[in-house]
mmCIF file with all atom_site columns, C-alpha atoms in Angstrom:
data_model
loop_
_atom_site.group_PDB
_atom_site.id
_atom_site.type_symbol
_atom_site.label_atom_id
_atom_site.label_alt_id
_atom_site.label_comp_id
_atom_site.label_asym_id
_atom_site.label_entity_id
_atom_site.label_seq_id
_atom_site.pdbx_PDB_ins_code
_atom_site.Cartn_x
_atom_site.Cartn_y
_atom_site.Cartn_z
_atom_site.occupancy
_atom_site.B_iso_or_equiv
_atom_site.pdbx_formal_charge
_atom_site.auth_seq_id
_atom_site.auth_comp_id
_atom_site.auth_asym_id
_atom_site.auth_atom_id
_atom_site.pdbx_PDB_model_num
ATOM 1   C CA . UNK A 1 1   ? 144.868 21.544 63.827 1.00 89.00 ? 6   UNK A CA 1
ATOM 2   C CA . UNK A 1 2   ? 147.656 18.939 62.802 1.00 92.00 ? 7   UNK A CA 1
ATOM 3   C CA . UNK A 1 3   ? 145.656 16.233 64.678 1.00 95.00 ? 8   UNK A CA 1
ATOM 4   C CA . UNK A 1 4   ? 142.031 16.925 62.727 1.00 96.00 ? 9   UNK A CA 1
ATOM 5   C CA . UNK A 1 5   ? 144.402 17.147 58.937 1.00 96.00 ? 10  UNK A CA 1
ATOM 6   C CA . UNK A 1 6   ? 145.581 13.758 60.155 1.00 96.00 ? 11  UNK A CA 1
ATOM 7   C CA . UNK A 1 7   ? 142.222 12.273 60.696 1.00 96.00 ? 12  UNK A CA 1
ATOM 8   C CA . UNK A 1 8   ? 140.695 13.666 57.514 1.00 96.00 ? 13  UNK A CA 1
ATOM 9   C CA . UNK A 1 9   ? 143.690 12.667 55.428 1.00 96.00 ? 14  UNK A CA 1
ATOM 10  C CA . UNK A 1 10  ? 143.390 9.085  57.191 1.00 94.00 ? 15  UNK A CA 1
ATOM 11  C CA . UNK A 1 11  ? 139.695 8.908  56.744 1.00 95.00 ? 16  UNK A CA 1
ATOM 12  C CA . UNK A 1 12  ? 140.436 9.864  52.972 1.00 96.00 ? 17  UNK A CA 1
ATOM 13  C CA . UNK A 1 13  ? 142.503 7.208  52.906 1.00 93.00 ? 18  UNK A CA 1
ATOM 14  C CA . UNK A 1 14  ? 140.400 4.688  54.298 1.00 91.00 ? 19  UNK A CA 1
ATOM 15  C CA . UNK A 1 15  ? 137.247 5.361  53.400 1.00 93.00 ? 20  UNK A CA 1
ATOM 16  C CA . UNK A 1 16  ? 137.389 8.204  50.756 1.00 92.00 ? 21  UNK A CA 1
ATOM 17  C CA . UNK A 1 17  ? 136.333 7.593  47.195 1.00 92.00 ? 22  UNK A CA 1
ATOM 18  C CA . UNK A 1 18  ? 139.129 6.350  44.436 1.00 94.00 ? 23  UNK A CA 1
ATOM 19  C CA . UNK A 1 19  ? 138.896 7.159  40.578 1.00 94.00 ? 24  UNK A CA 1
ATOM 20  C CA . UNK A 1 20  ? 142.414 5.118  40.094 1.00 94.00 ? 25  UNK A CA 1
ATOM 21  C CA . UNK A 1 21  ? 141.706 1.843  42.471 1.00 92.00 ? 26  UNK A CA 1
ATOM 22  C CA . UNK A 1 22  ? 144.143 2.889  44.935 1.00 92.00 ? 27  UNK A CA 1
ATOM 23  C CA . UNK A 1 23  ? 144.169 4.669  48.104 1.00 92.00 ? 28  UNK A CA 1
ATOM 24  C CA . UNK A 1 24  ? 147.404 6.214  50.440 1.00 93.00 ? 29  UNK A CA 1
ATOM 25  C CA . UNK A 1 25  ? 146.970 3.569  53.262 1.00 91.00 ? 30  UNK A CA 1
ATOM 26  C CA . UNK A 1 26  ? 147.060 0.253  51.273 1.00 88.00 ? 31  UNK A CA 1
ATOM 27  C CA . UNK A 1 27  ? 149.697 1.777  48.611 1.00 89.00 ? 32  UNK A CA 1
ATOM 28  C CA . UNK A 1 28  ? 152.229 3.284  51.331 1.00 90.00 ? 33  UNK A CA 1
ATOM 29  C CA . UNK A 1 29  ? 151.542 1.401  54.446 1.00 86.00 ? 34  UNK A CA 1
ATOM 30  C CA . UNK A 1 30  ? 150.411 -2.537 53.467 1.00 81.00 ? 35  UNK A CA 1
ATOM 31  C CA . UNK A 1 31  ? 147.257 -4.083 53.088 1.00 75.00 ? 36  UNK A CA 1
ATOM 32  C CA . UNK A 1 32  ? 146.578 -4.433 57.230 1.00 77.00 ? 37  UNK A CA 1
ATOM 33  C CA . UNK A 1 33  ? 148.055 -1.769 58.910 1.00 77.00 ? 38  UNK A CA 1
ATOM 34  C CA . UNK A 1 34  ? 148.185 -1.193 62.274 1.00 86.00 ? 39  UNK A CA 1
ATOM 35  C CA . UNK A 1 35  ? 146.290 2.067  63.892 1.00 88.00 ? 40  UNK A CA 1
ATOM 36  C CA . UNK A 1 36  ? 149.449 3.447  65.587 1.00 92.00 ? 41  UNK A CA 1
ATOM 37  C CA . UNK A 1 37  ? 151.443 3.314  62.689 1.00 90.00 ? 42  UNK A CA 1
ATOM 38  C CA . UNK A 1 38  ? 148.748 4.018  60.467 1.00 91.00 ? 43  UNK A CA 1
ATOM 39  C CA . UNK A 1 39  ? 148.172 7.415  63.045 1.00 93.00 ? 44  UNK A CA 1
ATOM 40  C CA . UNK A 1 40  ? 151.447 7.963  63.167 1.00 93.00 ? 45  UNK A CA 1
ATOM 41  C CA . UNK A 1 41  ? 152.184 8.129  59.004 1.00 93.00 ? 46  UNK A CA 1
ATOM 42  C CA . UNK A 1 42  ? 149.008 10.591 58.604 1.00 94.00 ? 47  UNK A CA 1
ATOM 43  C CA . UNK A 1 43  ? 150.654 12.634 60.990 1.00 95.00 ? 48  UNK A CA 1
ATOM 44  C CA . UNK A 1 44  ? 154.111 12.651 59.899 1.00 94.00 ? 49  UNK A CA 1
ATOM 45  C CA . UNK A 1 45  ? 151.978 13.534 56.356 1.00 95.00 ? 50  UNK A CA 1
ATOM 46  C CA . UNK A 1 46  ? 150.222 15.784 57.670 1.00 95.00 ? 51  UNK A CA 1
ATOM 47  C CA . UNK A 1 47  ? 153.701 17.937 59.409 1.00 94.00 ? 52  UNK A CA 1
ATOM 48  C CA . UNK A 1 48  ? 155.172 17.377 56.622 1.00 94.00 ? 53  UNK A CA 1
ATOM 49  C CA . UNK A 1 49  ? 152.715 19.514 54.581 1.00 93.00 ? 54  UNK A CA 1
ATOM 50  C CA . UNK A 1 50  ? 152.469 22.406 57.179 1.00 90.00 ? 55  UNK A CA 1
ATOM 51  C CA . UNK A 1 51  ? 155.816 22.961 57.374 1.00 88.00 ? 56  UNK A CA 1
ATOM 52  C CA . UNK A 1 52  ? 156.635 22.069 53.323 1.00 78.00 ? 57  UNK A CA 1
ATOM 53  C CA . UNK A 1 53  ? 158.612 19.232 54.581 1.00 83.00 ? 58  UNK A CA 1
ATOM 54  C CA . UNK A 1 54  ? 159.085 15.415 53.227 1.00 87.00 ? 59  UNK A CA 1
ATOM 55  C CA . UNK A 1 55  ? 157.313 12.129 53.733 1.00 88.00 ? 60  UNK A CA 1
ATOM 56  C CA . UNK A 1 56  ? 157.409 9.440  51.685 1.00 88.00 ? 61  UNK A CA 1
ATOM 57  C CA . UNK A 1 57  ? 153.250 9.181  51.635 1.00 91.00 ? 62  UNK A CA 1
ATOM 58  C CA . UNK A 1 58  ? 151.508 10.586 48.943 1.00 93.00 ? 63  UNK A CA 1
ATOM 59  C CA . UNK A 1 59  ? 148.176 10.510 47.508 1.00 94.00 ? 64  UNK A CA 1
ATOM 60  C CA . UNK A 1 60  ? 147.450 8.031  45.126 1.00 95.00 ? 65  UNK A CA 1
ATOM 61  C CA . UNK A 1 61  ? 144.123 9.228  43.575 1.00 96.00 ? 66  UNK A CA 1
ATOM 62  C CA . UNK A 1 62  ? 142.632 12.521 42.633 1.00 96.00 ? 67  UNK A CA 1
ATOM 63  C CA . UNK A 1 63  ? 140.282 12.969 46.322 1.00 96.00 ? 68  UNK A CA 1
ATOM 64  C CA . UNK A 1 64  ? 143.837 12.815 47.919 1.00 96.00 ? 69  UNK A CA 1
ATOM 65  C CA . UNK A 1 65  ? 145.743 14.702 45.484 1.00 96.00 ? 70  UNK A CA 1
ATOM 66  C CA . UNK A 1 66  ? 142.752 17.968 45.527 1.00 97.00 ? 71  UNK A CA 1
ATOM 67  C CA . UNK A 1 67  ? 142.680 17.634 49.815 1.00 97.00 ? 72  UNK A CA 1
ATOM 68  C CA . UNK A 1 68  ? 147.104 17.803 49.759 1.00 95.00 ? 73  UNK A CA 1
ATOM 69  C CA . UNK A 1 69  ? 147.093 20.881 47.191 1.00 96.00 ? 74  UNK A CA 1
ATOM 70  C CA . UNK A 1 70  ? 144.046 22.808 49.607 1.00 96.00 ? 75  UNK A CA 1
ATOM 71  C CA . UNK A 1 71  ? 145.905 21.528 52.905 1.00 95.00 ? 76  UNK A CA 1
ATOM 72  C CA . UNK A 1 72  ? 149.120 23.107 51.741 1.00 93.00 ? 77  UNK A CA 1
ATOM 73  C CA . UNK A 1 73  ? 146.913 25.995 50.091 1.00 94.00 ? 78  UNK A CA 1
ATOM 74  C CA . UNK A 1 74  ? 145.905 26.633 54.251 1.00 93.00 ? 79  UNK A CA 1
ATOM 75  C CA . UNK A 1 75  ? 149.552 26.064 55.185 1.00 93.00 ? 80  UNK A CA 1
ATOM 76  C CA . UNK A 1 76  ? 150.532 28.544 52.794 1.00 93.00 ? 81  UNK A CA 1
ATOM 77  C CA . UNK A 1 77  ? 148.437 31.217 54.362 1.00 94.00 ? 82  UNK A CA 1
ATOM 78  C CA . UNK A 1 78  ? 148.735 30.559 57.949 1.00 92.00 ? 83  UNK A CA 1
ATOM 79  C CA . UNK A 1 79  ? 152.472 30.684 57.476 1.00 91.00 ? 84  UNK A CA 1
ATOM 80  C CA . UNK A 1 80  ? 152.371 33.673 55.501 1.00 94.00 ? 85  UNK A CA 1
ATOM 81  C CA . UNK A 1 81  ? 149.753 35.734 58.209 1.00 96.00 ? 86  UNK A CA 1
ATOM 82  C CA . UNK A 1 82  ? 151.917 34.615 60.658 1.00 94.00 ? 87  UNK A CA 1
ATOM 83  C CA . UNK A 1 83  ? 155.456 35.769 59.928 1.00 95.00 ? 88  UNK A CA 1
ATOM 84  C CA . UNK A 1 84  ? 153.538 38.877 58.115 1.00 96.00 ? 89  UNK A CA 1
ATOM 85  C CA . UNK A 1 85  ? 152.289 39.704 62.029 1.00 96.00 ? 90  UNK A CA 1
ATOM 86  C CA . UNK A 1 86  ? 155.767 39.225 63.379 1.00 97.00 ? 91  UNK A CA 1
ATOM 87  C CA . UNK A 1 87  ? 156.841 41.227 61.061 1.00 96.00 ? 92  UNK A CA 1
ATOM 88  C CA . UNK A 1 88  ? 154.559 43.628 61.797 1.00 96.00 ? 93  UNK A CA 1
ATOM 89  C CA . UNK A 1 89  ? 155.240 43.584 65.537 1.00 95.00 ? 94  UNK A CA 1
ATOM 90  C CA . UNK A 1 90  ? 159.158 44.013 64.556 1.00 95.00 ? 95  UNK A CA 1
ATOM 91  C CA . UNK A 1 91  ? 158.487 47.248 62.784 1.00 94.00 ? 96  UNK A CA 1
ATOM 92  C CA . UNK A 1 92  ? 156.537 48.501 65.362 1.00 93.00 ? 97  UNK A CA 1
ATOM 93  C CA . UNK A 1 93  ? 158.983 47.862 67.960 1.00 92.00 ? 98  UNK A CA 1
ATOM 94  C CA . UNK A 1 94  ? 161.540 49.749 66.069 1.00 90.00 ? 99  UNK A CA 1
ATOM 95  C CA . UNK A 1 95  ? 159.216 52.493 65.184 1.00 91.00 ? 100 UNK A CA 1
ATOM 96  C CA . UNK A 1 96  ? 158.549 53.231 68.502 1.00 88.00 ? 101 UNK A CA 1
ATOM 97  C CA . UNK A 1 97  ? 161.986 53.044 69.484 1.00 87.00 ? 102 UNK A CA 1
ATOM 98  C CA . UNK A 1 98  ? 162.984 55.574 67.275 1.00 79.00 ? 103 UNK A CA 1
ATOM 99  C CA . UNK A 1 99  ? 160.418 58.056 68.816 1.00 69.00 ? 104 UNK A CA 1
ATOM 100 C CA . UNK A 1 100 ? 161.950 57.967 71.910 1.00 65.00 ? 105 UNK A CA 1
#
């Protein structure tokens, strides 16, 4: 999943359409960035917004802005089903514990 947020966000980046001139890539990284380190930024990015951590790129213009607020939209909820299932799984646990 991380690896297919990193290539949209990148191809956003690169190729996406810009209502203020600018775009993540050329504002963050330089005007000729390499692919490694231009791989390697979207991904620290797109961690960064799965787990509601830091990185210093951010979007620019409004295509990047509305794709980070629905990626960590999808964080949100993935991290939310999945410590509601643990949860779920703990209380069962001790549920049927307490039967015995």
């Amino acid at each position: 999943v991380n690896h297919l947020v990193c290539c949209m966000w990148w191809a956003i980046g690169m190729y996406g359409h810009s209502d203020t001139g600018n775009r993540w890539p050329q504002h963050f990284l330089g005007s000729e960035p390499g692919i490694l380190y231009s791989y390697s930024a979207a991904l620290h990015w797109t961690i960064a917004q799965m787990t509601l951590g830091s990185s210093d790129v951010m979007p620019v213009n409004s295509i990047e802005r509305i794709f980070t607020v629905a990626v960590l939209v999808v964080a949100l909820l993935f991290g939310s089903t999945l410590i509601s299932g643990i949860s779920a799984i703990v209380v069962q646990e001790i549920v049927s514990r307490g039967d015995r």
